Amino acid sequence: MTTPDSDGLLAEQLLRLTRRVHRIQKRHLEQRDLGITPAQSRLLRTLAHFGSPPRMADLAERLEVVPRAVTTLVDGLEASGKVRRVPDPSNRRVIRIEITDDGRKALSELRSARRGAADEILAPLTDVEREVLRTLLDTLVDGVHEGQPQGRSC
């Protein structure tokens, strides 16, 4: 059973880990000299998951940000040639965001940078510990499902 103090400590540890992950990923991005911010990186990764070029509103919804934030990110990525705005073929008033060949190359580099950052962060863990962490993170990300007991033992 956890106490409020231990839950507070755990929450603080999670926040510290999140900040560390962001710092390390940012350093790995900077080392590759892609000229992409972490937020632009996230937009590119999200864009790659759409089956066809999405609208800015679709990106904003998926990223859980306001549309204005997406406009700023797209402006920066468009200026560097990694994405382009294209008219929707069925409604020319609608603009869609398409990843370019340079954007796909950048995505490949971003994946390598993320893997490098993950390797650095996870280096102290054994394979068994990594699997336990993966399971725990899946549970935290997905949340408790209906009918699933609140507590688990490892």
PDB file of C-alpha atoms in Angstrom:
ATOM      1  CA  MET A   1       0.000   0.000   0.000  1.00  0.00           C
ATOM      2  CA  THR A   2       1.316   3.423  -0.872  1.00  0.00           C
ATOM      3  CA  THR A   3       1.125   6.487   1.293  1.00  0.00           C
ATOM      4  CA  PRO A   4       0.376  10.004   0.058  1.00  0.00           C
ATOM      5  CA  ASP A   5       4.049  10.891   0.606  1.00  0.00           C
ATOM      6  CA  SER A   6       5.302   7.960  -1.451  1.00  0.00           C
ATOM      7  CA  ASP A   7       2.767   8.758  -4.210  1.00  0.00           C
ATOM      8  CA  GLY A   8       4.019  12.358  -4.197  1.00  0.00           C
ATOM      9  CA  LEU A   9       7.601  11.140  -4.455  1.00  0.00           C
ATOM     10  CA  LEU A  10       6.657   8.812  -7.313  1.00  0.00           C
ATOM     11  CA  ALA A  11       4.928  11.660  -9.143  1.00  0.00           C
ATOM     12  CA  GLU A  12       8.022  13.828  -8.689  1.00  0.00           C
ATOM     13  CA  GLN A  13      10.241  11.030 -10.022  1.00  0.00           C
ATOM     14  CA  LEU A  14       8.021  10.673 -13.096  1.00  0.00           C
ATOM     15  CA  LEU A  15       8.223  14.421 -13.740  1.00  0.00           C
ATOM     16  CA  ARG A  16      12.005  14.400 -13.327  1.00  0.00           C
ATOM     17  CA  LEU A  17      12.267  11.437 -15.717  1.00  0.00           C
ATOM     18  CA  THR A  18      10.086  13.230 -18.269  1.00  0.00           C
ATOM     19  CA  ARG A  19      12.300  16.323 -18.095  1.00  0.00           C
ATOM     20  CA  ARG A  20      15.415  14.144 -18.444  1.00  0.00           C
ATOM     21  CA  VAL A  21      13.956  12.351 -21.475  1.00  0.00           C
ATOM     22  CA  HIS A  22      13.170  15.711 -23.112  1.00  0.00           C
ATOM     23  CA  ARG A  23      16.672  17.059 -22.409  1.00  0.00           C
ATOM     24  CA  ILE A  24      18.373  13.957 -23.802  1.00  0.00           C
ATOM     25  CA  GLN A  25      16.141  13.829 -26.891  1.00  0.00           C
ATOM     26  CA  LYS A  26      16.769  17.519 -27.523  1.00  0.00           C
ATOM     27  CA  ARG A  27      20.535  16.966 -27.277  1.00  0.00           C
ATOM     28  CA  HIS A  28      20.348  14.031 -29.706  1.00  0.00           C
ATOM     29  CA  LEU A  29      18.333  16.175 -32.131  1.00  0.00           C
ATOM     30  CA  GLU A  30      20.836  19.027 -31.874  1.00  0.00           C
ATOM     31  CA  GLN A  31      23.746  16.633 -32.485  1.00  0.00           C
ATOM     32  CA  ARG A  32      22.178  15.618 -35.799  1.00  0.00           C
ATOM     33  CA  ASP A  33      21.872  19.295 -36.769  1.00  0.00           C
ATOM     34  CA  LEU A  34      18.452  18.851 -38.373  1.00  0.00           C
ATOM     35  CA  GLY A  35      17.250  22.310 -37.414  1.00  0.00           C
ATOM     36  CA  ILE A  36      14.076  20.788 -35.974  1.00  0.00           C
ATOM     37  CA  THR A  37      12.668  21.562 -32.558  1.00  0.00           C
ATOM     38  CA  PRO A  38      11.190  18.795 -30.392  1.00  0.00           C
ATOM     39  CA  ALA A  39       7.698  20.181 -31.097  1.00  0.00           C
ATOM     40  CA  GLN A  40       8.333  20.128 -34.856  1.00  0.00           C
ATOM     41  CA  SER A  41       9.663  16.601 -34.472  1.00  0.00           C
ATOM     42  CA  ARG A  42       6.433  15.553 -32.799  1.00  0.00           C
ATOM     43  CA  LEU A  43       4.388  17.143 -35.589  1.00  0.00           C
ATOM     44  CA  LEU A  44       6.409  15.334 -38.271  1.00  0.00           C
ATOM     45  CA  ARG A  45       5.989  11.992 -36.481  1.00  0.00           C
ATOM     46  CA  THR A  46       2.267  12.611 -36.127  1.00  0.00           C
ATOM     47  CA  LEU A  47       1.962  13.638 -39.766  1.00  0.00           C
ATOM     48  CA  ALA A  48       3.614  10.378 -40.825  1.00  0.00           C
ATOM     49  CA  HIS A  49       0.878   8.364 -39.086  1.00  0.00           C
ATOM     50  CA  PHE A  50      -1.920   9.761 -41.260  1.00  0.00           C
ATOM     51  CA  GLY A  51      -2.854   7.711 -44.316  1.00  0.00           C
ATOM     52  CA  SER A  52      -3.360  10.850 -46.398  1.00  0.00           C
ATOM     53  CA  PRO A  53      -2.388  14.484 -45.855  1.00  0.00           C
ATOM     54  CA  PRO A  54      -4.416  15.839 -42.923  1.00  0.00           C
ATOM     55  CA  ARG A  55      -5.940  19.258 -42.367  1.00  0.00           C
ATOM     56  CA  MET A  56      -4.311  21.507 -39.770  1.00  0.00           C
ATOM     57  CA  ALA A  57      -7.356  20.975 -37.554  1.00  0.00           C
ATOM     58  CA  ASP A  58      -6.761  17.201 -37.718  1.00  0.00           C
ATOM     59  CA  LEU A  59      -3.145  17.709 -36.634  1.00  0.00           C
ATOM     60  CA  ALA A  60      -4.171  20.048 -33.824  1.00  0.00           C
ATOM     61  CA  GLU A  61      -6.686  17.503 -32.551  1.00  0.00           C
ATOM     62  CA  ARG A  62      -4.207  14.605 -32.711  1.00  0.00           C
ATOM     63  CA  LEU A  63      -1.476  16.674 -31.017  1.00  0.00           C
ATOM     64  CA  GLU A  64      -3.976  18.037 -28.472  1.00  0.00           C
ATOM     65  CA  VAL A  65      -2.954  21.649 -29.106  1.00  0.00           C
ATOM     66  CA  VAL A  66      -4.707  24.736 -30.408  1.00  0.00           C
ATOM     67  CA  PRO A  67      -4.743  25.166 -34.198  1.00  0.00           C
ATOM     68  CA  ARG A  68      -2.577  28.305 -33.961  1.00  0.00           C
ATOM     69  CA  ALA A  69       0.248  26.227 -32.468  1.00  0.00           C
ATOM     70  CA  VAL A  70       0.088  23.872 -35.458  1.00  0.00           C
ATOM     71  CA  THR A  71       0.220  26.816 -37.866  1.00  0.00           C
ATOM     72  CA  THR A  72       3.461  28.019 -36.269  1.00  0.00           C
ATOM     73  CA  LEU A  73       5.003  24.528 -36.408  1.00  0.00           C
ATOM     74  CA  VAL A  74       3.929  23.989 -40.020  1.00  0.00           C
ATOM     75  CA  ASP A  75       5.297  27.427 -40.983  1.00  0.00           C
ATOM     76  CA  GLY A  76       8.720  26.455 -39.643  1.00  0.00           C
ATOM     77  CA  LEU A  77       8.710  23.019 -41.260  1.00  0.00           C
ATOM     78  CA  GLU A  78       7.486  24.443 -44.551  1.00  0.00           C
ATOM     79  CA  ALA A  79      10.239  27.076 -44.545  1.00  0.00           C
ATOM     80  CA  SER A  80      12.810  24.288 -44.176  1.00  0.00           C
ATOM     81  CA  GLY A  81      11.207  22.219 -46.959  1.00  0.00           C
ATOM     82  CA  LYS A  82      10.038  19.339 -44.753  1.00  0.00           C
ATOM     83  CA  VAL A  83       6.310  19.804 -45.327  1.00  0.00           C
ATOM     84  CA  ARG A  84       4.135  21.642 -47.815  1.00  0.00           C
ATOM     85  CA  ARG A  85       0.600  22.932 -47.856  1.00  0.00           C
ATOM     86  CA  VAL A  86      -1.518  21.414 -50.623  1.00  0.00           C
ATOM     87  CA  PRO A  87      -5.118  22.132 -51.615  1.00  0.00           C
ATOM     88  CA  ASP A  88      -7.653  19.393 -50.921  1.00  0.00           C
ATOM     89  CA  PRO A  89      -8.614  17.840 -54.281  1.00  0.00           C
ATOM     90  CA  SER A  90     -12.332  17.780 -53.400  1.00  0.00           C
ATOM     91  CA  ASN A  91     -12.540  21.205 -51.721  1.00  0.00           C
ATOM     92  CA  ARG A  92      -9.943  23.764 -52.763  1.00  0.00           C
ATOM     93  CA  ARG A  93     -10.766  25.948 -49.746  1.00  0.00           C
ATOM     94  CA  VAL A  94      -9.322  23.214 -47.501  1.00  0.00           C
ATOM     95  CA  ILE A  95      -5.546  23.066 -47.092  1.00  0.00           C
ATOM     96  CA  ARG A  96      -3.825  19.821 -46.230  1.00  0.00           C
ATOM     97  CA  ILE A  97      -0.303  19.267 -44.922  1.00  0.00           C
ATOM     98  CA  GLU A  98       1.929  16.897 -46.839  1.00  0.00           C
ATOM     99  CA  ILE A  99       5.339  15.581 -45.855  1.00  0.00           C
ATOM    100  CA  THR A 100       8.083  16.106 -48.460  1.00  0.00           C
ATOM    101  CA  ASP A 101      11.017  13.883 -49.380  1.00  0.00           C
ATOM    102  CA  ASP A 102      13.226  16.079 -47.159  1.00  0.00           C
ATOM    103  CA  GLY A 103      10.676  15.581 -44.397  1.00  0.00           C
ATOM    104  CA  ARG A 104      10.857  11.802 -44.795  1.00  0.00           C
ATOM    105  CA  LYS A 105      14.655  11.939 -44.614  1.00  0.00           C
ATOM    106  CA  ALA A 106      14.382  14.062 -41.475  1.00  0.00           C
ATOM    107  CA  LEU A 107      11.937  11.526 -39.996  1.00  0.00           C
ATOM    108  CA  SER A 108      14.485   8.772 -40.500  1.00  0.00           C
ATOM    109  CA  GLU A 109      17.113  10.860 -38.718  1.00  0.00           C
ATOM    110  CA  LEU A 110      14.604  11.682 -35.963  1.00  0.00           C
ATOM    111  CA  ARG A 111      13.915   7.988 -35.415  1.00  0.00           C
ATOM    112  CA  SER A 112      17.637   7.347 -35.081  1.00  0.00           C
ATOM    113  CA  ALA A 113      17.973  10.243 -32.639  1.00  0.00           C
ATOM    114  CA  ARG A 114      15.062   8.916 -30.563  1.00  0.00           C
ATOM    115  CA  ARG A 115      16.566   5.419 -30.514  1.00  0.00           C
ATOM    116  CA  GLY A 116      19.896   6.872 -29.415  1.00  0.00           C
ATOM    117  CA  ALA A 117      18.205   8.844 -26.657  1.00  0.00           C
ATOM    118  CA  ALA A 118      16.234   5.772 -25.541  1.00  0.00           C
ATOM    119  CA  ASP A 119      19.399   3.659 -25.492  1.00  0.00           C
ATOM    120  CA  GLU A 120      21.077   6.271 -23.302  1.00  0.00           C
ATOM    121  CA  ILE A 121      18.133   6.544 -20.918  1.00  0.00           C
ATOM    122  CA  LEU A 122      17.577   2.790 -20.646  1.00  0.00           C
ATOM    123  CA  ALA A 123      21.276   1.834 -20.454  1.00  0.00           C
ATOM    124  CA  PRO A 124      21.224   1.145 -16.689  1.00  0.00           C
ATOM    125  CA  LEU A 125      18.364  -1.372 -17.016  1.00  0.00           C
ATOM    126  CA  THR A 126      18.634  -5.083 -17.727  1.00  0.00           C
ATOM    127  CA  ASP A 127      16.449  -6.677 -20.405  1.00  0.00           C
ATOM    128  CA  VAL A 128      14.118  -7.997 -17.694  1.00  0.00           C
ATOM    129  CA  GLU A 129      13.840  -4.560 -16.077  1.00  0.00           C
ATOM    130  CA  ARG A 130      13.107  -3.015 -19.480  1.00  0.00           C
ATOM    131  CA  GLU A 131      10.267  -5.471 -20.040  1.00  0.00           C
ATOM    132  CA  VAL A 132       8.818  -4.707 -16.601  1.00  0.00           C
ATOM    133  CA  LEU A 133       9.091  -0.980 -17.317  1.00  0.00           C
ATOM    134  CA  ARG A 134       7.423  -1.453 -20.726  1.00  0.00           C
ATOM    135  CA  THR A 135       4.510  -3.280 -19.076  1.00  0.00           C
ATOM    136  CA  LEU A 136       4.158  -0.659 -16.340  1.00  0.00           C
ATOM    137  CA  LEU A 137       4.282   2.212 -18.833  1.00  0.00           C
ATOM    138  CA  ASP A 138       1.647   0.517 -21.012  1.00  0.00           C
ATOM    139  CA  THR A 139      -0.585   0.302 -17.961  1.00  0.00           C
ATOM    140  CA  LEU A 140      -0.033   3.955 -17.063  1.00  0.00           C
ATOM    141  CA  VAL A 141      -0.512   5.187 -20.627  1.00  0.00           C
ATOM    142  CA  ASP A 142      -3.645   3.108 -21.214  1.00  0.00           C
ATOM    143  CA  GLY A 143      -5.082   3.681 -17.737  1.00  0.00           C
ATOM    144  CA  VAL A 144      -7.078   1.169 -15.749  1.00  0.00           C
ATOM    145  CA  HIS A 145      -9.632  -0.638 -17.883  1.00  0.00           C
ATOM    146  CA  GLU A 146     -13.156  -1.453 -16.722  1.00  0.00           C
ATOM    147  CA  GLY A 147     -13.274  -4.670 -14.768  1.00  0.00           C
ATOM    148  CA  GLN A 148      -9.541  -4.617 -14.172  1.00  0.00           C
ATOM    149  CA  PRO A 149      -8.484  -4.610 -10.523  1.00  0.00           C
ATOM    150  CA  GLN A 150      -7.111  -1.287  -9.269  1.00  0.00           C
ATOM    151  CA  GLY A 151      -3.968  -2.782  -7.771  1.00  0.00           C
ATOM    152  CA  ARG A 152      -1.558  -5.298  -9.222  1.00  0.00           C
ATOM    153  CA  SER A 153       1.355  -7.127  -7.804  1.00  0.00           C
ATOM    154  CA  CYS A 154       4.587  -7.613  -9.703  1.00  0.00           C
TER     155      CYS A 154
END
